[in-house]
mmCIF file of C-alpha atoms in Angstrom:
data_model
loop_
_atom_site.group_PDB
_atom_site.id
_atom_site.type_symbol
_atom_site.label_atom_id
_atom_site.label_comp_id
_atom_site.label_asym_id
_atom_site.label_seq_id
_atom_site.Cartn_x
_atom_site.Cartn_y
_atom_site.Cartn_z
ATOM 1 C CA MET A 1 0.000 0.000 0.000
ATOM 2 C CA LEU A 2 1.443 3.330 -1.030
ATOM 3 C CA SER A 3 1.444 6.275 1.308
ATOM 4 C CA ARG A 4 1.068 9.762 -0.070
ATOM 5 C CA PRO A 5 4.228 11.835 0.397
ATOM 6 C CA ALA A 6 4.005 15.199 2.083
ATOM 7 C CA ARG A 7 2.203 17.587 -0.214
ATOM 8 C CA HIS A 8 4.009 20.547 -1.637
ATOM 9 C CA PRO A 9 2.601 23.962 -0.695
ATOM 10 C CA ARG A 10 -0.238 25.033 -2.915
ATOM 11 C CA ILE A 11 1.053 26.880 -5.960
ATOM 12 C CA ARG A 12 -0.107 30.472 -6.201
ATOM 13 C CA LEU A 13 0.730 33.299 -8.543
ATOM 14 C CA ALA A 14 3.677 35.313 -7.285
ATOM 15 C CA SER A 15 2.749 38.767 -6.064
ATOM 16 C CA LEU A 16 5.801 40.236 -7.783
ATOM 17 C CA LEU A 17 4.505 39.445 -11.269
ATOM 18 C CA VAL A 18 3.117 42.054 -13.600
ATOM 19 C CA PRO A 19 -0.625 41.316 -14.006
ATOM 20 C CA VAL A 20 -1.518 38.713 -16.593
ATOM 21 C CA VAL A 21 -2.111 40.240 -20.028
ATOM 22 C CA ALA A 22 -5.688 41.421 -20.561
ATOM 23 C CA GLY A 23 -7.079 39.355 -17.709
ATOM 24 C CA VAL A 24 -6.797 36.208 -19.789
ATOM 25 C CA LEU A 25 -5.756 34.063 -16.844
ATOM 26 C CA LEU A 26 -8.888 34.829 -14.853
ATOM 27 C CA GLY A 27 -11.147 34.528 -17.862
ATOM 28 C CA ALA A 28 -9.686 31.173 -18.780
ATOM 29 C CA THR A 29 -9.414 29.609 -15.345
ATOM 30 C CA LEU A 30 -12.310 30.680 -13.209
ATOM 31 C CA GLY A 31 -15.157 29.148 -15.159
ATOM 32 C CA ALA A 32 -17.906 27.051 -13.631
ATOM 33 C CA PRO A 33 -17.036 23.409 -12.887
ATOM 34 C CA ALA A 34 -17.897 20.957 -15.640
ATOM 35 C CA ALA A 35 -21.371 19.449 -15.338
ATOM 36 C CA HIS A 36 -21.852 15.772 -14.531
ATOM 37 C CA ALA A 37 -24.761 13.371 -14.501
ATOM 38 C CA VAL A 38 -26.634 12.686 -11.268
ATOM 39 C CA GLY A 39 -25.012 9.747 -9.482
ATOM 40 C CA ALA A 40 -21.853 9.962 -11.572
ATOM 41 C CA ASN A 41 -18.478 11.093 -10.307
ATOM 42 C CA PRO A 42 -18.105 14.869 -10.075
ATOM 43 C CA ALA A 43 -15.356 16.566 -12.049
ATOM 44 C CA PRO A 44 -11.970 16.658 -10.342
ATOM 45 C CA VAL A 45 -10.866 19.980 -8.888
ATOM 46 C CA THR A 46 -8.521 21.625 -11.393
ATOM 47 C CA VAL A 47 -7.408 25.115 -12.350
ATOM 48 C CA PRO A 48 -8.605 25.966 -14.914
ATOM 49 C CA SER A 49 -11.813 24.005 -14.477
ATOM 50 C CA LEU A 50 -12.594 21.445 -17.175
ATOM 51 C CA ARG A 51 -14.673 22.509 -20.157
ATOM 52 C CA SER A 52 -16.417 19.126 -20.341
ATOM 53 C CA TRP A 53 -16.659 16.193 -17.923
ATOM 54 C CA GLN A 54 -18.596 12.956 -18.158
ATOM 55 C CA GLY A 55 -18.427 11.254 -14.793
ATOM 56 C CA GLY A 56 -18.089 7.507 -14.415
ATOM 57 C CA GLN A 57 -18.199 5.191 -11.411
ATOM 58 C CA GLY A 58 -15.323 4.237 -9.169
ATOM 59 C CA SER A 59 -11.757 5.452 -9.484
ATOM 60 C CA TRP A 60 -8.558 5.034 -11.414
ATOM 61 C CA GLU A 61 -5.636 4.096 -9.214
ATOM 62 C CA LEU A 62 -1.983 5.022 -9.506
ATOM 63 C CA ALA A 63 -0.105 1.874 -8.520
ATOM 64 C CA PRO A 64 3.547 0.952 -7.869
ATOM 65 C CA HIS A 65 3.612 -0.879 -11.208
ATOM 66 C CA THR A 66 1.938 1.934 -13.193
ATOM 67 C CA ARG A 67 3.684 2.580 -16.509
ATOM 68 C CA ILE A 68 3.581 5.573 -18.852
ATOM 69 C CA VAL A 69 2.802 3.994 -22.214
ATOM 70 C CA ILE A 70 3.432 6.089 -25.325
ATOM 71 C CA ALA A 71 1.592 5.238 -28.517
ATOM 72 C CA PRO A 72 4.123 3.834 -31.032
ATOM 73 C CA SER A 73 3.326 6.604 -33.500
ATOM 74 C CA ALA A 74 4.127 9.325 -30.950
ATOM 75 C CA VAL A 75 7.274 8.082 -29.210
ATOM 76 C CA ALA A 76 9.585 10.691 -30.732
ATOM 77 C CA GLU A 77 7.123 13.510 -30.078
ATOM 78 C CA LEU A 78 6.100 12.579 -26.532
ATOM 79 C CA ARG A 79 9.199 10.997 -24.993
ATOM 80 C CA THR A 80 10.254 14.235 -23.282
ATOM 81 C CA THR A 81 6.717 14.824 -22.010
ATOM 82 C CA ALA A 82 6.583 11.291 -20.618
ATOM 83 C CA GLU A 83 9.899 11.784 -18.818
ATOM 84 C CA LEU A 84 8.618 15.077 -17.401
ATOM 85 C CA LEU A 85 5.433 13.428 -16.131
ATOM 86 C CA ALA A 86 7.337 10.519 -14.597
ATOM 87 C CA GLY A 87 9.515 12.894 -12.602
ATOM 88 C CA GLU A 88 6.540 14.949 -11.458
ATOM 89 C CA LEU A 89 4.609 11.870 -10.327
ATOM 90 C CA ASP A 90 7.659 10.791 -8.381
ATOM 91 C CA ALA A 91 7.917 14.180 -6.679
ATOM 92 C CA GLN A 92 4.195 14.553 -5.983
ATOM 93 C CA GLU A 93 2.981 10.990 -5.411
ATOM 94 C CA GLY A 94 6.113 8.994 -4.664
ATOM 95 C CA VAL A 95 5.621 6.799 -7.745
ATOM 96 C CA ARG A 96 7.994 6.940 -10.709
ATOM 97 C CA PRO A 97 6.425 5.029 -13.605
ATOM 98 C CA ARG A 98 8.523 3.202 -16.152
ATOM 99 C CA ILE A 99 8.206 4.589 -19.709
ATOM 100 C CA VAL A 100 7.407 2.135 -22.480
ATOM 101 C CA SER A 101 5.729 2.088 -25.896
ATOM 102 C CA GLY A 102 2.642 0.060 -26.741
ATOM 103 C CA THR A 103 -0.910 -0.289 -25.405
ATOM 104 C CA PRO A 104 -1.761 0.765 -21.826
ATOM 105 C CA SER A 105 -3.093 -1.789 -19.345
ATOM 106 C CA THR A 106 -4.919 -1.365 -16.032
ATOM 107 C CA HIS A 107 -3.339 1.352 -13.840
ATOM 108 C CA ASP A 108 -1.177 2.562 -16.750
ATOM 109 C CA ILE A 109 -1.122 6.074 -18.205
ATOM 110 C CA GLY A 110 -1.396 6.111 -21.989
ATOM 111 C CA LEU A 111 -0.149 9.079 -24.028
ATOM 112 C CA ALA A 112 -1.055 9.672 -27.676
ATOM 113 C CA VAL A 113 -1.446 12.421 -30.261
ATOM 114 C CA GLY A 114 -4.591 12.381 -32.354
ATOM 115 C CA ASP A 115 -8.048 13.811 -32.966
ATOM 116 C CA VAL A 116 -10.020 15.131 -29.999
ATOM 117 C CA PRO A 117 -13.700 15.050 -31.026
ATOM 118 C CA GLY A 118 -15.822 17.835 -29.622
ATOM 119 C CA ALA A 119 -12.860 20.091 -28.847
ATOM 120 C CA ALA A 120 -11.245 22.945 -30.743
ATOM 121 C CA GLY A 121 -7.613 23.793 -31.452
ATOM 122 C CA ARG A 122 -4.213 22.180 -31.220
ATOM 123 C CA GLU A 123 -4.075 22.508 -27.429
ATOM 124 C CA ALA A 124 -7.162 20.338 -26.895
ATOM 125 C CA TYR A 125 -6.962 16.994 -25.120
ATOM 126 C CA ARG A 126 -9.142 14.165 -23.853
ATOM 127 C CA LEU A 127 -8.357 12.286 -20.650
ATOM 128 C CA THR A 128 -10.320 9.074 -20.147
ATOM 129 C CA LEU A 129 -9.993 7.580 -16.676
ATOM 130 C CA GLU A 130 -11.117 3.960 -16.556
ATOM 131 C CA GLY A 131 -8.941 0.939 -15.839
ATOM 132 C CA ALA A 132 -6.149 2.855 -17.538
ATOM 133 C CA ALA A 133 -5.740 6.621 -17.811
ATOM 134 C CA ARG A 134 -5.727 7.338 -21.544
ATOM 135 C CA LEU A 135 -4.652 10.807 -22.618
ATOM 136 C CA THR A 136 -4.888 11.963 -26.228
ATOM 137 C CA GLY A 137 -3.858 15.477 -27.236
ATOM 138 C CA ALA A 138 -4.388 17.228 -30.541
ATOM 139 C CA SER A 139 -0.673 18.064 -30.279
ATOM 140 C CA ARG A 140 2.186 17.674 -27.840
ATOM 141 C CA GLU A 141 0.959 20.851 -26.150
ATOM 142 C CA GLY A 142 -2.465 19.298 -25.668
ATOM 143 C CA VAL A 143 -0.866 16.246 -24.065
ATOM 144 C CA ILE A 144 1.123 18.502 -21.713
ATOM 145 C CA HIS A 145 -2.100 20.227 -20.621
ATOM 146 C CA GLY A 146 -3.698 16.844 -20.004
ATOM 147 C CA THR A 147 -0.827 15.792 -17.775
ATOM 148 C CA ARG A 148 -1.386 18.964 -15.706
ATOM 149 C CA THR A 149 -5.010 17.917 -15.263
ATOM 150 C CA LEU A 150 -3.985 14.428 -14.139
ATOM 151 C CA LEU A 151 -1.450 15.802 -11.654
ATOM 152 C CA GLN A 152 -3.926 18.314 -10.248
ATOM 153 C CA ALA A 153 -6.656 15.681 -9.994
ATOM 154 C CA LEU A 154 -4.313 13.436 -8.031
ATOM 155 C CA ARG A 155 -3.302 16.301 -5.776
ATOM 156 C CA THR A 156 -6.873 17.403 -4.994
ATOM 157 C CA SER A 157 -8.374 13.910 -4.684
ATOM 158 C CA PRO A 158 -9.584 12.997 -1.182
ATOM 159 C CA ARG A 159 -7.966 9.555 -1.611
ATOM 160 C CA ALA A 160 -4.243 9.104 -2.096
ATOM 161 C CA HIS A 161 -3.080 8.001 -5.571
ATOM 162 C CA SER A 162 -6.663 7.938 -6.841
ATOM 163 C CA VAL A 163 -8.733 9.904 -9.373
ATOM 164 C CA ALA A 164 -12.463 9.597 -9.985
ATOM 165 C CA ARG A 165 -13.261 7.769 -13.211
ATOM 166 C CA GLY A 166 -14.729 9.733 -16.089
ATOM 167 C CA THR A 167 -13.791 11.521 -19.294
ATOM 168 C CA ALA A 168 -12.461 15.068 -19.471
ATOM 169 C CA THR A 169 -12.517 16.886 -22.793
ATOM 170 C CA ASP A 170 -10.786 20.201 -22.499
ATOM 171 C CA TRP A 171 -9.440 23.050 -24.606
ATOM 172 C CA PRO A 172 -8.501 26.678 -23.959
ATOM 173 C CA LEU A 173 -10.851 29.577 -24.494
ATOM 174 C CA PHE A 174 -8.032 31.928 -25.549
ATOM 175 C CA GLY A 175 -5.129 31.131 -27.854
ATOM 176 C CA ASP A 176 -2.562 33.236 -25.969
ATOM 177 C CA ARG A 177 -2.554 32.917 -22.192
ATOM 178 C CA GLY A 178 0.369 34.160 -20.187
ATOM 179 C CA GLN A 179 2.157 36.262 -17.687
ATOM 180 C CA MET A 180 4.811 38.935 -17.951
ATOM 181 C CA LEU A 181 7.791 39.231 -15.627
ATOM 182 C CA ASP A 182 9.744 42.494 -15.518
ATOM 183 C CA VAL A 183 13.386 41.511 -15.140
ATOM 184 C CA GLY A 184 14.501 44.832 -16.591
ATOM 185 C CA ARG A 185 13.675 46.845 -13.490
ATOM 186 C CA LYS A 186 14.522 43.990 -11.122
ATOM 187 C CA TYR A 187 16.808 41.069 -11.886
ATOM 188 C CA PHE A 188 15.499 37.624 -10.950
ATOM 189 C CA PRO A 189 17.766 34.553 -10.962
ATOM 190 C CA VAL A 190 17.349 31.919 -13.661
ATOM 191 C CA ASP A 191 16.009 29.359 -11.179
ATOM 192 C CA TYR A 192 13.155 31.722 -10.379
ATOM 193 C CA LEU A 193 12.373 32.145 -14.073
ATOM 194 C CA LYS A 194 12.226 28.367 -14.441
ATOM 195 C CA GLN A 195 9.929 28.133 -11.451
ATOM 196 C CA GLN A 196 7.624 30.652 -13.127
ATOM 197 C CA ILE A 197 7.636 28.577 -16.321
ATOM 198 C CA ARG A 198 6.631 25.485 -14.362
ATOM 199 C CA GLN A 199 3.896 27.462 -12.635
ATOM 200 C CA SER A 200 2.652 28.804 -15.967
ATOM 201 C CA ALA A 201 2.389 25.294 -17.343
ATOM 202 C CA TRP A 202 0.610 24.144 -14.175
ATOM 203 C CA TYR A 203 -2.177 26.638 -14.919
ATOM 204 C CA LYS A 204 -2.075 25.771 -18.637
ATOM 205 C CA LEU A 205 -0.661 29.150 -19.627
ATOM 206 C CA ASN A 206 1.370 29.050 -22.812
ATOM 207 C CA THR A 207 3.247 32.381 -22.933
ATOM 208 C CA PHE A 208 6.004 33.769 -20.718
ATOM 209 C CA HIS A 209 6.718 37.395 -21.604
ATOM 210 C CA LEU A 210 10.157 38.475 -20.400
ATOM 211 C CA HIS A 211 10.612 42.243 -20.149
ATOM 212 C CA LEU A 212 14.410 42.174 -20.460
ATOM 213 C CA SER A 213 15.310 45.857 -20.483
ATOM 214 C CA ASP A 214 14.210 49.047 -18.793
ATOM 215 C CA TRP A 215 15.504 52.379 -17.604
ATOM 216 C CA ASN A 216 17.860 50.874 -15.039
ATOM 217 C CA GLY A 217 19.178 47.825 -16.832
ATOM 218 C CA TYR A 218 19.690 45.998 -20.127
ATOM 219 C CA ARG A 219 19.750 42.369 -18.958
ATOM 220 C CA ILE A 220 20.906 40.505 -22.082
ATOM 221 C CA GLU A 221 24.511 39.665 -22.875
ATOM 222 C CA SER A 222 25.600 41.614 -25.950
ATOM 223 C CA ALA A 223 28.767 40.774 -27.847
ATOM 224 C CA LYS A 224 28.504 43.889 -29.999
ATOM 225 C CA TYR A 225 27.611 46.392 -27.276
ATOM 226 C CA PRO A 226 28.952 45.045 -23.952
ATOM 227 C CA GLU A 227 29.014 48.565 -22.514
ATOM 228 C CA ILE A 228 25.202 48.698 -22.279
ATOM 229 C CA VAL A 229 24.820 45.417 -20.343
ATOM 230 C CA ALA A 230 23.862 45.589 -16.671
ATOM 231 C CA GLU A 231 26.090 43.937 -14.077
ATOM 232 C CA GLN A 232 23.233 41.574 -13.262
ATOM 233 C CA HIS A 233 22.252 40.079 -16.581
ATOM 234 C CA TYR A 234 21.567 36.804 -18.384
ATOM 235 C CA THR A 235 24.129 35.190 -20.637
ATOM 236 C CA LYS A 236 23.161 33.981 -24.073
ATOM 237 C CA ARG A 237 23.638 30.399 -22.906
ATOM 238 C CA GLU A 238 21.323 30.940 -19.924
ATOM 239 C CA LEU A 239 18.583 32.394 -22.108
ATOM 240 C CA ARG A 240 18.853 29.651 -24.729
ATOM 241 C CA ASP A 241 18.672 27.065 -21.978
ATOM 242 C CA LEU A 242 15.655 28.872 -20.530
ATOM 243 C CA GLU A 243 13.877 28.734 -23.887
ATOM 244 C CA ASP A 244 14.621 25.012 -24.187
ATOM 245 C CA TYR A 245 13.297 24.523 -20.657
ATOM 246 C CA ALA A 246 10.095 26.405 -21.480
ATOM 247 C CA GLU A 247 9.566 24.348 -24.618
ATOM 248 C CA ARG A 248 9.497 21.155 -22.555
ATOM 249 C CA TYR A 249 6.546 22.602 -20.657
ATOM 250 C CA GLY A 250 4.726 23.857 -23.753
ATOM 251 C CA VAL A 251 5.478 27.497 -22.933
ATOM 252 C CA THR A 252 6.656 30.072 -25.485
ATOM 253 C CA VAL A 253 9.068 32.749 -24.248
ATOM 254 C CA VAL A 254 8.430 36.209 -25.712
ATOM 255 C CA PRO A 255 11.541 38.377 -25.209
ATOM 256 C CA GLU A 256 11.068 42.138 -24.974
ATOM 257 C CA ILE A 257 13.645 44.886 -25.330
ATOM 258 C CA ASP A 258 11.909 48.185 -24.616
ATOM 259 C CA LEU A 259 12.891 50.815 -27.188
ATOM 260 C CA PRO A 260 13.187 53.756 -27.759
ATOM 261 C CA GLY A 261 11.876 54.880 -24.336
ATOM 262 C CA HIS A 262 12.926 53.463 -20.969
ATOM 263 C CA SER A 263 16.517 53.790 -22.220
ATOM 264 C CA VAL A 264 18.308 55.627 -19.397
ATOM 265 C CA ALA A 265 20.888 52.876 -18.860
ATOM 266 C CA ILE A 266 21.567 52.530 -22.577
ATOM 267 C CA GLY A 267 21.763 56.321 -22.983
ATOM 268 C CA ASN A 268 24.188 56.623 -20.084
ATOM 269 C CA ALA A 269 26.478 54.115 -21.810
ATOM 270 C CA LYS A 270 25.989 55.601 -25.279
ATOM 271 C CA PRO A 271 24.808 59.223 -24.883
ATOM 272 C CA GLU A 272 25.398 59.915 -28.573
ATOM 273 C CA LEU A 273 22.350 57.742 -29.353
ATOM 274 C CA ALA A 274 19.926 59.574 -27.044
ATOM 275 C CA PHE A 275 17.861 62.690 -27.593
ATOM 276 C CA SER A 276 19.565 65.832 -26.293
ATOM 277 C CA CYS A 277 16.371 67.903 -26.142
ATOM 278 C CA ALA A 278 15.046 68.094 -22.583
ATOM 279 C CA SER A 279 11.468 67.242 -23.475
ATOM 280 C CA MET A 280 12.456 63.768 -24.747
ATOM 281 C CA ALA A 281 15.516 63.190 -22.548
ATOM 282 C CA ARG A 282 13.934 64.203 -19.255
ATOM 283 C CA PRO A 283 10.177 64.377 -19.851
ATOM 284 C CA GLY A 284 9.175 65.081 -16.247
ATOM 285 C CA THR A 285 6.418 62.511 -16.093
ATOM 286 C CA SER A 286 5.426 60.063 -13.368
ATOM 287 C CA TRP A 287 7.307 57.265 -15.168
ATOM 288 C CA GLU A 288 9.971 55.850 -12.896
ATOM 289 C CA GLY A 289 13.421 56.921 -14.098
ATOM 290 C CA SER A 290 12.154 59.527 -16.567
ATOM 291 C CA ASP A 291 13.686 62.374 -14.556
ATOM 292 C CA LEU A 292 17.236 61.018 -14.839
ATOM 293 C CA GLY A 293 18.048 61.964 -18.425
ATOM 294 C CA HIS A 294 18.580 59.866 -21.566
ATOM 295 C CA TRP A 295 15.024 58.520 -21.278
ATOM 296 C CA THR A 296 14.487 58.294 -25.041
ATOM 297 C CA LEU A 297 16.877 57.122 -27.726
ATOM 298 C CA ASP A 298 16.968 59.501 -30.688
ATOM 299 C CA TYR A 299 15.083 57.431 -33.238
ATOM 300 C CA THR A 300 15.707 60.043 -35.931
ATOM 301 C CA ARG A 301 19.439 59.203 -36.075
ATOM 302 C CA PRO A 302 20.717 56.567 -38.514
ATOM 303 C CA ALA A 303 23.226 55.413 -35.878
ATOM 304 C CA THR A 304 20.410 54.801 -33.377
ATOM 305 C CA ARG A 305 18.401 52.874 -35.969
ATOM 306 C CA ALA A 306 21.423 50.698 -36.766
ATOM 307 C CA PHE A 307 22.055 50.123 -33.055
ATOM 308 C CA ALA A 308 18.440 49.072 -32.464
ATOM 309 C CA ARG A 309 18.522 46.714 -35.450
ATOM 310 C CA ASP A 310 21.700 45.119 -34.069
ATOM 311 C CA LEU A 311 20.012 44.512 -30.703
ATOM 312 C CA VAL A 312 16.997 42.941 -32.400
ATOM 313 C CA ALA A 313 19.296 40.676 -34.410
ATOM 314 C CA GLU A 314 21.142 39.560 -31.271
ATOM 315 C CA VAL A 315 17.881 38.792 -29.457
ATOM 316 C CA ALA A 316 16.551 36.882 -32.462
ATOM 317 C CA ASP A 317 19.701 34.767 -32.496
ATOM 318 C CA ILE A 318 19.310 33.956 -28.792
ATOM 319 C CA PHE A 319 15.594 33.128 -28.842
ATOM 320 C CA ARG A 320 15.614 30.949 -31.928
ATOM 321 C CA LYS A 321 12.384 29.086 -31.150
ATOM 322 C CA SER A 322 10.130 31.977 -30.216
ATOM 323 C CA PRO A 323 7.969 33.257 -33.086
ATOM 324 C CA TYR A 324 7.936 36.750 -31.552
ATOM 325 C CA ILE A 325 10.182 39.623 -30.552
ATOM 326 C CA HIS A 326 8.607 42.418 -28.529
ATOM 327 C CA ILE A 327 10.227 45.821 -29.154
ATOM 328 C CA GLY A 328 8.364 47.781 -26.481
ATOM 329 C CA THR A 329 7.803 51.351 -27.838
ATOM 330 C CA ASP A 330 5.674 52.406 -24.851
ATOM 331 C CA GLU A 331 5.962 55.566 -22.759
ATOM 332 C CA VAL A 332 7.670 57.618 -25.406
ATOM 333 C CA PRO A 333 7.037 61.256 -24.385
ATOM 334 C CA LEU A 334 3.742 62.487 -25.761
ATOM 335 C CA GLU A 335 2.942 64.872 -28.610
ATOM 336 C CA ALA A 336 3.621 68.099 -26.731
ATOM 337 C CA ALA A 337 7.074 66.861 -25.738
ATOM 338 C CA GLN A 338 7.768 65.710 -29.291
ATOM 339 C CA LYS A 339 6.790 69.113 -30.707
ATOM 340 C CA ALA A 340 9.102 70.768 -28.173
ATOM 341 C CA CYS A 341 12.116 68.786 -29.416
ATOM 342 C CA PRO A 342 13.972 70.706 -32.161
ATOM 343 C CA GLU A 343 15.766 67.702 -33.653
ATOM 344 C CA LEU A 344 12.564 65.686 -33.816
ATOM 345 C CA VAL A 345 10.626 68.507 -35.462
ATOM 346 C CA ALA A 346 13.502 69.032 -37.923
ATOM 347 C CA TYR A 347 13.334 65.328 -38.827
ATOM 348 C CA GLN A 348 9.577 65.542 -39.328
ATOM 349 C CA LYS A 349 9.994 68.442 -41.746
ATOM 350 C CA ALA A 350 12.914 66.843 -43.578
ATOM 351 C CA LYS A 351 10.852 63.699 -44.173
ATOM 352 C CA GLY A 352 7.776 65.659 -45.167
ATOM 353 C CA TYR A 353 5.624 64.102 -42.467
ATOM 354 C CA PRO A 354 2.481 66.045 -41.558
ATOM 355 C CA TYR A 355 2.700 64.921 -37.921
ATOM 356 C CA VAL A 356 5.614 64.600 -35.541
ATOM 357 C CA GLY A 357 4.272 61.221 -34.353
ATOM 358 C CA ASP A 358 4.954 59.734 -37.783
ATOM 359 C CA ALA A 359 8.647 59.478 -36.874
ATOM 360 C CA LEU A 360 7.923 56.955 -34.091
ATOM 361 C CA VAL A 361 5.761 54.831 -36.372
ATOM 362 C CA GLU A 362 8.556 54.891 -38.954
ATOM 363 C CA PHE A 363 10.935 53.603 -36.262
ATOM 364 C CA ILE A 364 8.503 50.783 -35.387
ATOM 365 C CA ASN A 365 8.180 49.770 -39.024
ATOM 366 C CA ASP A 366 11.961 49.897 -39.499
ATOM 367 C CA LEU A 367 12.516 47.473 -36.599
ATOM 368 C CA ASP A 368 9.611 45.345 -37.797
ATOM 369 C CA ARG A 369 11.447 44.733 -41.056
ATOM 370 C CA THR A 370 14.444 43.482 -39.082
ATOM 371 C CA VAL A 371 12.263 41.215 -36.953
ATOM 372 C CA ARG A 372 10.617 39.772 -40.084
ATOM 373 C CA ASP A 373 14.023 39.274 -41.700
ATOM 374 C CA HIS A 374 14.687 36.846 -38.841
ATOM 375 C CA GLY A 375 11.447 34.962 -39.491
ATOM 376 C CA LYS A 376 9.565 36.374 -36.510
ATOM 377 C CA THR A 377 6.582 38.599 -35.754
ATOM 378 C CA THR A 378 6.941 41.947 -34.017
ATOM 379 C CA GLN A 379 4.989 42.736 -30.870
ATOM 380 C CA VAL A 380 4.599 46.276 -29.498
ATOM 381 C CA TRP A 381 2.685 48.039 -26.767
ATOM 382 C CA GLN A 382 -0.183 50.159 -28.060
ATOM 383 C CA TRP A 383 1.412 53.538 -27.511
ATOM 384 C CA TRP A 384 2.081 55.068 -30.923
ATOM 385 C CA ASP A 385 -1.584 56.140 -31.051
ATOM 386 C CA TYR A 386 -2.057 56.703 -27.309
ATOM 387 C CA GLN A 387 -4.579 59.496 -26.711
ATOM 388 C CA HIS A 388 -5.264 59.324 -30.471
ATOM 389 C CA HIS A 389 -2.182 61.280 -31.427
ATOM 390 C CA PRO A 390 -2.401 62.252 -35.090
ATOM 391 C CA ARG A 391 -0.099 60.539 -37.569
ATOM 392 C CA ARG A 392 -0.226 59.843 -41.274
ATOM 393 C CA THR A 393 1.792 56.626 -41.330
ATOM 394 C CA ASP A 394 0.646 53.471 -39.556
ATOM 395 C CA ARG A 395 2.435 50.506 -38.091
ATOM 396 C CA GLY A 396 2.915 47.459 -40.303
ATOM 397 C CA GLN A 397 0.046 45.036 -40.614
ATOM 398 C CA ARG A 398 2.121 42.147 -39.252
ATOM 399 C CA VAL A 399 2.904 43.972 -36.013
ATOM 400 C CA ALA A 400 1.009 42.406 -33.087
ATOM 401 C CA VAL A 401 -0.293 45.018 -30.644
ATOM 402 C CA GLU A 402 -0.696 44.578 -26.889
ATOM 403 C CA PRO A 403 -2.888 47.092 -25.031
#
């Protein structure tokens, strides 16, 4: 008879995190529990709650001889996921299943990739708990989500190593679900970042947005511009390893370098790239660090454009698996400050732009071309049109906007 090991403390979202983008976490996780037939097993307690549950009778048992059985057609795709699950079951339940390929038997956990009828999207999965626990995902990511459900069901079950029988069919309501961690303003060690990735996967989030630069620190190793790098920073090897780690959990890392604002540290190291006009350099706003000078890089200068493109290229080379690079572009001083900057107004006139704000949009589109050259999609904060500032040009159609 197995005894349940001491439970780990309940996982909760860290209070230091920037709020989850657009409230997606709450919208996706706090739905009503899945309905079940009278007399049938109720749905297991999971976060997020299951979209669909058909309760059975009795329970599936995790046993000392339980195996993780991968479908022969999915061994290459699911081997890493099976190894991950085996280690987590060992840590949580004190049982480390052997991993094999074939057909699951009683007490086994079967993993497969295939169609999930009645569910939508590649992250869907179906978990059938009978004599064996059979998990089929529409993709590897769907299988990963299903393993989170199994682990949570085991953890919240009133009986050790037991889950109520039934069938869960589940899929996310939103395609992008994630959290953002600001490591630009405050450095966090790599182990903490990995813990946040595990926690994201636990709640079936699929995006980890890393805000890697801000007014007081550029946190990415740079071979071309070592002078801008903060003392506390991440090496290229650490960040590549972090992305590999996130991939194992089905989480995409979105790296952000915040340009051209929030650039005090960069401007201090390379003042020739920053605006000299006071309204852009020291805008006197409530933004932390904006009173220190060098707040905004001078995006009218060819040298600044080339510098920014080099940074984007370095980040793209580090985060080779992520489909996105976020270039920030928020909290650039507003229209009145831009009109008060002689060099910015001179650039507007030289380019024939009707509005001074067109220069910022031109900068966004210039960096977007570099991002696309590396096979990725640009993300930006929705700032270029904040307070409906007039501009003639518009950001590129492939630029993804975050409010």
